[in-house]
mmCIF file of C-alpha atoms and ligand atoms in Angstrom:
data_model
loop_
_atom_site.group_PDB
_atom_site.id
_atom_site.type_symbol
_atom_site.label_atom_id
_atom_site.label_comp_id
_atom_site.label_asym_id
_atom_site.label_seq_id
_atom_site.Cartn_x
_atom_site.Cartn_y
_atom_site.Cartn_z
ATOM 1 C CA UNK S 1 0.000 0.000 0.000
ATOM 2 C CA UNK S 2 1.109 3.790 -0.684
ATOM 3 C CA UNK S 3 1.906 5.693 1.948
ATOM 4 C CA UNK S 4 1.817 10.049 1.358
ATOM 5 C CA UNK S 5 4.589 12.080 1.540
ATOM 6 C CA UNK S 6 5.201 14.917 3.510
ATOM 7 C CA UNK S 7 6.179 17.693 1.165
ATOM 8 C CA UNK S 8 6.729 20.999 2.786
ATOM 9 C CA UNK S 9 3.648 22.263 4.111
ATOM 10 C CA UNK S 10 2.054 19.533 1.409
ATOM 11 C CA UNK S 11 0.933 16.049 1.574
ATOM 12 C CA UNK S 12 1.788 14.338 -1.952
ATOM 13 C CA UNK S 13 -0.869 11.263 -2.872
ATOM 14 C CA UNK S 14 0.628 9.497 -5.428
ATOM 15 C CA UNK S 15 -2.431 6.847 -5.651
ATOM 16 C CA UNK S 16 -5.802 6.086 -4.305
ATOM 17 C CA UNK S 17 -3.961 3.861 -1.465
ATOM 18 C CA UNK S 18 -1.941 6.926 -0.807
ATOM 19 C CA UNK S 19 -5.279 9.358 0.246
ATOM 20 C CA UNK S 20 -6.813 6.256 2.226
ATOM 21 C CA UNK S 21 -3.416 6.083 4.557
ATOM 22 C CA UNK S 22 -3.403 9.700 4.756
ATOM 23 C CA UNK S 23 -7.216 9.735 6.140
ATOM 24 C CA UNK S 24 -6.252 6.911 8.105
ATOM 25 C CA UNK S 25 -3.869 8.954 9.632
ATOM 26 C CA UNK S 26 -6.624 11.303 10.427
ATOM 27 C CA UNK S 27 -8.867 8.747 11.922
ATOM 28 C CA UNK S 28 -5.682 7.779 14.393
ATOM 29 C CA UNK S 29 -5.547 11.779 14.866
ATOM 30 C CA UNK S 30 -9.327 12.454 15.849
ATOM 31 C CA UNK S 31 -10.670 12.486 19.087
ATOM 32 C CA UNK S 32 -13.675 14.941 18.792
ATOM 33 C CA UNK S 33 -16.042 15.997 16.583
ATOM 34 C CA UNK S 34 -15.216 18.238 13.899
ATOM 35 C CA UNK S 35 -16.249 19.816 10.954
ATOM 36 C CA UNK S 36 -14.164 19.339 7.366
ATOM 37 C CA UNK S 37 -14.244 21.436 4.218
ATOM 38 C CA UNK S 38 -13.564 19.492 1.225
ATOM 39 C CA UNK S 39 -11.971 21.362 -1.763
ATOM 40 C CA UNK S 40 -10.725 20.181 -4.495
ATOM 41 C CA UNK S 41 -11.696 20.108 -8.514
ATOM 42 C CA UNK S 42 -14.202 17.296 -9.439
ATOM 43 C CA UNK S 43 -12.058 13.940 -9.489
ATOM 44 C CA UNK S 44 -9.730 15.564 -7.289
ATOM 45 C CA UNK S 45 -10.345 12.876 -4.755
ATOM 46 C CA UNK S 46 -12.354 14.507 -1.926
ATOM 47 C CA UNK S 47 -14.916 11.597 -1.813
ATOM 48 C CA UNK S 48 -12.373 9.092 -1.792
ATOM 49 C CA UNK S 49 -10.503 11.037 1.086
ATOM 50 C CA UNK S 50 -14.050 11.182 3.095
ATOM 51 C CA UNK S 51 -15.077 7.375 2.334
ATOM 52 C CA UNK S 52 -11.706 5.997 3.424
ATOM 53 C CA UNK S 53 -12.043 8.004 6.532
ATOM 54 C CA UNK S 54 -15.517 6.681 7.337
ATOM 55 C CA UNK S 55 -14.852 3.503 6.811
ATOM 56 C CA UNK S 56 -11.569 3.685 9.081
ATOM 57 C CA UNK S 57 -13.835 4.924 11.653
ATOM 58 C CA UNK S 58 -15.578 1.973 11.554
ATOM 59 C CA UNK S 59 -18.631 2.503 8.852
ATOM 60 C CA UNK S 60 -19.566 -0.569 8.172
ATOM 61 C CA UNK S 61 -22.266 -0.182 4.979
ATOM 62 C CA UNK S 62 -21.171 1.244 1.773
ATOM 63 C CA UNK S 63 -20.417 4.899 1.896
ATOM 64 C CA UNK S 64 -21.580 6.165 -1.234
ATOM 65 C CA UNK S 65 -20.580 9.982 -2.902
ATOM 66 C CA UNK S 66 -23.932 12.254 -1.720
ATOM 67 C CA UNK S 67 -23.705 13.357 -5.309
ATOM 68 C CA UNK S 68 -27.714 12.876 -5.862
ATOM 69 C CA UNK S 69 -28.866 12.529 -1.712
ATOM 70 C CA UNK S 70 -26.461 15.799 -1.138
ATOM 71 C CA UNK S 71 -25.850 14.408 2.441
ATOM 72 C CA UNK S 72 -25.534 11.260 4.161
ATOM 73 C CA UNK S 73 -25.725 10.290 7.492
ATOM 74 C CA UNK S 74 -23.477 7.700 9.601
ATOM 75 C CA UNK S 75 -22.528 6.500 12.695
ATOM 76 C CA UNK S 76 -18.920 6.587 13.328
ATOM 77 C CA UNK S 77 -16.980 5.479 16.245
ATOM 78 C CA UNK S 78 -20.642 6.202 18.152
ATOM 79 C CA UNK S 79 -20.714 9.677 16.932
ATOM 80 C CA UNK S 80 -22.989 10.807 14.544
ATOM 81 C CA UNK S 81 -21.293 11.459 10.887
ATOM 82 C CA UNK S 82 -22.080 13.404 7.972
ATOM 83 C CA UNK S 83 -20.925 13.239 4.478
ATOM 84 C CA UNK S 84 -22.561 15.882 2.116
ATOM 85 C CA UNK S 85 -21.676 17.208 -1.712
ATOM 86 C CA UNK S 86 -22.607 20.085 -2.687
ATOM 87 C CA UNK S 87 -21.844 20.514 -5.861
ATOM 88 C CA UNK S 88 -25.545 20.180 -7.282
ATOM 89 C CA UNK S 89 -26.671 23.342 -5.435
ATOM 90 C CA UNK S 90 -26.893 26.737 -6.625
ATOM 91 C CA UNK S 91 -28.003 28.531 -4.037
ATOM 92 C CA UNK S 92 -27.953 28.061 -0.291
ATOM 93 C CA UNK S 93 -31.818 28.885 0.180
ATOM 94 C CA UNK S 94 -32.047 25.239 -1.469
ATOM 95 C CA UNK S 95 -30.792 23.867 1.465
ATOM 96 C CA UNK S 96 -33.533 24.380 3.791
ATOM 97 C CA UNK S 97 -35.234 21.827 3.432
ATOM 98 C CA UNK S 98 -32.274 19.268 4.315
ATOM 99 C CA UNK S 99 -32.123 19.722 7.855
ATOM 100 C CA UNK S 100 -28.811 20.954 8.313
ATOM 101 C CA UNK S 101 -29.905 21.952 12.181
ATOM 102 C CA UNK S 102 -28.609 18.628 12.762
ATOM 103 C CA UNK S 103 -25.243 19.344 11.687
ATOM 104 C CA UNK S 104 -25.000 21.526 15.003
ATOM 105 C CA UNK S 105 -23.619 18.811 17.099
ATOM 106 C CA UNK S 106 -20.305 19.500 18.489
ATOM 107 C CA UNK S 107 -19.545 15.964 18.484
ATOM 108 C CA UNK S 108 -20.067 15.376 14.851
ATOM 109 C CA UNK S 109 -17.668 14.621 12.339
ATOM 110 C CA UNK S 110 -18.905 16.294 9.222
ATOM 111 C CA UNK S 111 -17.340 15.930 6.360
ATOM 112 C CA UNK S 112 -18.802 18.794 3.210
ATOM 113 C CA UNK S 113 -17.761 18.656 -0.386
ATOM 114 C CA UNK S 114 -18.266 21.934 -2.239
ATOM 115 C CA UNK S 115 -19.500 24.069 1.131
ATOM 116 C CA UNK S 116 -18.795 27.301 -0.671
ATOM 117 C CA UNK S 117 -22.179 26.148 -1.952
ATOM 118 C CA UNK S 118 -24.014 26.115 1.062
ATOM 119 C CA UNK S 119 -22.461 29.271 2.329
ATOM 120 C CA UNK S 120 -24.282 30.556 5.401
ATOM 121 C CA UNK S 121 -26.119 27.643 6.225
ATOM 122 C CA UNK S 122 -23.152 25.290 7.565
ATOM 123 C CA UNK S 123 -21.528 24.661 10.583
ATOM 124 C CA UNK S 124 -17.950 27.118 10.425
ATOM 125 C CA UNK S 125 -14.972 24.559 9.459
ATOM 126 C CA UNK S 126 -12.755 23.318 12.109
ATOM 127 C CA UNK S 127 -10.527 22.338 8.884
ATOM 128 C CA UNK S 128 -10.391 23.015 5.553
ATOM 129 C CA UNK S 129 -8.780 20.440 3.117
ATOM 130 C CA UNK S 130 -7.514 21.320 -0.323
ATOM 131 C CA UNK S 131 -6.854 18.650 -3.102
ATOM 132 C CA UNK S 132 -5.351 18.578 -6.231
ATOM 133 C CA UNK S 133 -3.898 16.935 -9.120
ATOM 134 C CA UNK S 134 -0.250 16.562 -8.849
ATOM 135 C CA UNK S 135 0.916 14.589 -12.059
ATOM 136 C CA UNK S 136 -0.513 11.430 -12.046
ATOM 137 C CA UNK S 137 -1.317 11.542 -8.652
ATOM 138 C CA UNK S 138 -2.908 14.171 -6.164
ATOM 139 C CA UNK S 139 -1.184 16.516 -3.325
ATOM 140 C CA UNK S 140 -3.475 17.800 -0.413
ATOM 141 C CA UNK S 141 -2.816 20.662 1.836
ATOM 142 C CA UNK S 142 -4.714 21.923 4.969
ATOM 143 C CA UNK S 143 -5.777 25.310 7.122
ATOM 144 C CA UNK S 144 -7.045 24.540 10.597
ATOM 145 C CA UNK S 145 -9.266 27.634 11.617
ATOM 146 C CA UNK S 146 -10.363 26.356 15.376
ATOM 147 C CA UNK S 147 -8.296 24.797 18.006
ATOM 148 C CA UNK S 148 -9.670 21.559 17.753
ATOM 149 C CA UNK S 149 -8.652 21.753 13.773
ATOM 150 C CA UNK S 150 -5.360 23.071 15.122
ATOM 151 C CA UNK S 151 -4.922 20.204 17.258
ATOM 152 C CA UNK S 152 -5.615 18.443 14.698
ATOM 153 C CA UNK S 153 -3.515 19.981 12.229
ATOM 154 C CA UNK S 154 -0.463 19.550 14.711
ATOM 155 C CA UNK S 155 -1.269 15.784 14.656
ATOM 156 C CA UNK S 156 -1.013 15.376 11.279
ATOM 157 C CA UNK S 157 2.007 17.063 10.951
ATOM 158 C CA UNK S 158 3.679 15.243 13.717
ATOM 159 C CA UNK S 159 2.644 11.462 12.374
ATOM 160 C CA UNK S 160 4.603 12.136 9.685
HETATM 161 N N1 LIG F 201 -4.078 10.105 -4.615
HETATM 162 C C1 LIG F 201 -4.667 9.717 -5.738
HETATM 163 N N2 LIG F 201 -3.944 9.550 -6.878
HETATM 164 C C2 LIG F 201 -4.549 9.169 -8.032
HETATM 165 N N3 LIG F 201 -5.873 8.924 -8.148
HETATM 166 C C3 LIG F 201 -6.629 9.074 -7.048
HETATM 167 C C4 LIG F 201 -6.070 9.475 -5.808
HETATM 168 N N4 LIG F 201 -7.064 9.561 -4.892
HETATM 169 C C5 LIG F 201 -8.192 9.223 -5.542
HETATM 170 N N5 LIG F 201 -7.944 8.921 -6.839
HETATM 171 C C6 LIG F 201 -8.873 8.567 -7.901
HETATM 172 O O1 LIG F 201 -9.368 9.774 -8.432
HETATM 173 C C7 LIG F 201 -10.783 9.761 -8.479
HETATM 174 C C8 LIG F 201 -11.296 10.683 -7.419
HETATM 175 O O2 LIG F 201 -12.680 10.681 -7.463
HETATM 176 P P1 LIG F 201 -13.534 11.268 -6.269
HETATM 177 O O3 LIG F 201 -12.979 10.827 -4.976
HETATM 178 O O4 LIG F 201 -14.951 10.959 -6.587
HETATM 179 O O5 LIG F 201 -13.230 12.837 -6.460
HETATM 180 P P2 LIG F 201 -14.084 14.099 -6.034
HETATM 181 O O6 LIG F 201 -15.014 13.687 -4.935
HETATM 182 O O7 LIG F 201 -13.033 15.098 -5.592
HETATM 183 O O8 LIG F 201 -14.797 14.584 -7.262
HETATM 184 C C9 LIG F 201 -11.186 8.326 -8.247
HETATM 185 O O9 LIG F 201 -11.247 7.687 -9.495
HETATM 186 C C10 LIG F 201 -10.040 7.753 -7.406
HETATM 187 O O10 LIG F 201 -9.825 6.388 -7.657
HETATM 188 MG MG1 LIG F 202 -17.067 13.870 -4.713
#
């Protein structure tokens, strides 16, 4: 299996393998809830990055890109988990009807592709996660913006 590099203040992915060690590394990193921007251009492997850290923390059914549902909801390590894309929406007022109140937990892990979409009517990001293409493979880079995401940040940086 591919491990990622630690590339200045970047993470290099060379494969698929490579993202799913580096969200394992989160899982081994998280102890609270916290909420995750996702950007990246489409393909850019955010959805891979969020299923391989779902399933390290122990989600057992399928976790499927929220593409069509626009969010998902699991149970992780006995916290409640989120997963939503939203890359189909155009406007946050089209949100209301999804519940997001929910996503107020402080010990969720939510997990958003595309929030600049639902600016306004998400939880503020603990993290924010940027992917990329980087040749044939991707690189990933990260702003922590609360001191949970900090601690988080400083985790990450010290696994590796
Ligand atoms: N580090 C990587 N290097 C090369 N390919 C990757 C890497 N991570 C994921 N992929 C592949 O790239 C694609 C990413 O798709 P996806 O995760 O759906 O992207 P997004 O959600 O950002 O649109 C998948 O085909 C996946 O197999
Ligand atoms: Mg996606």
């Amino acid at each position: 299996m591919s491990e990622q590099i630690k590339a200045g203040r970047e993470w290099l992915l060379p494969d698929e393998a490579a993202t799913a060690a580096w969200a394992t590394r989160w899982a081994d990193a998280l102890d609270d809830g916290l909420v995750i921007y996702l950007h990246g251009p489409l393909g850019a492997g955010k959805t891979s990055f969020a299923r391989a850290l779902l399933t390290t923390l122990g989600v057992g059914e399928r976790v499927k890109s929220p593409t069509y549902s626009l969010m998902e909801s699991y149970v992780a390590r006995g916290r409640p988990a989120w997963h939503l894309d939203l890359y189909r929406i155009a406007d946050s007022g089209e949100l209301e009807w999804l519940g997001l109140d929910a996503l107020a937990d402080p010990a969720a892990l939510i997990l958003v592709e595309w929030p600049e979409r639902g600016a306004g009517a998400l939880p503020h990001a603990d993290v924010e996660v940027r992917l990329d293409y980087a040749g044939a493979g991707r690189k990933a880079s990260l702003h922590a913006f609360t001191a949970r995401g900090e601690q988080l940040r400083r985790r990450l940086e010290g696994a590796n």
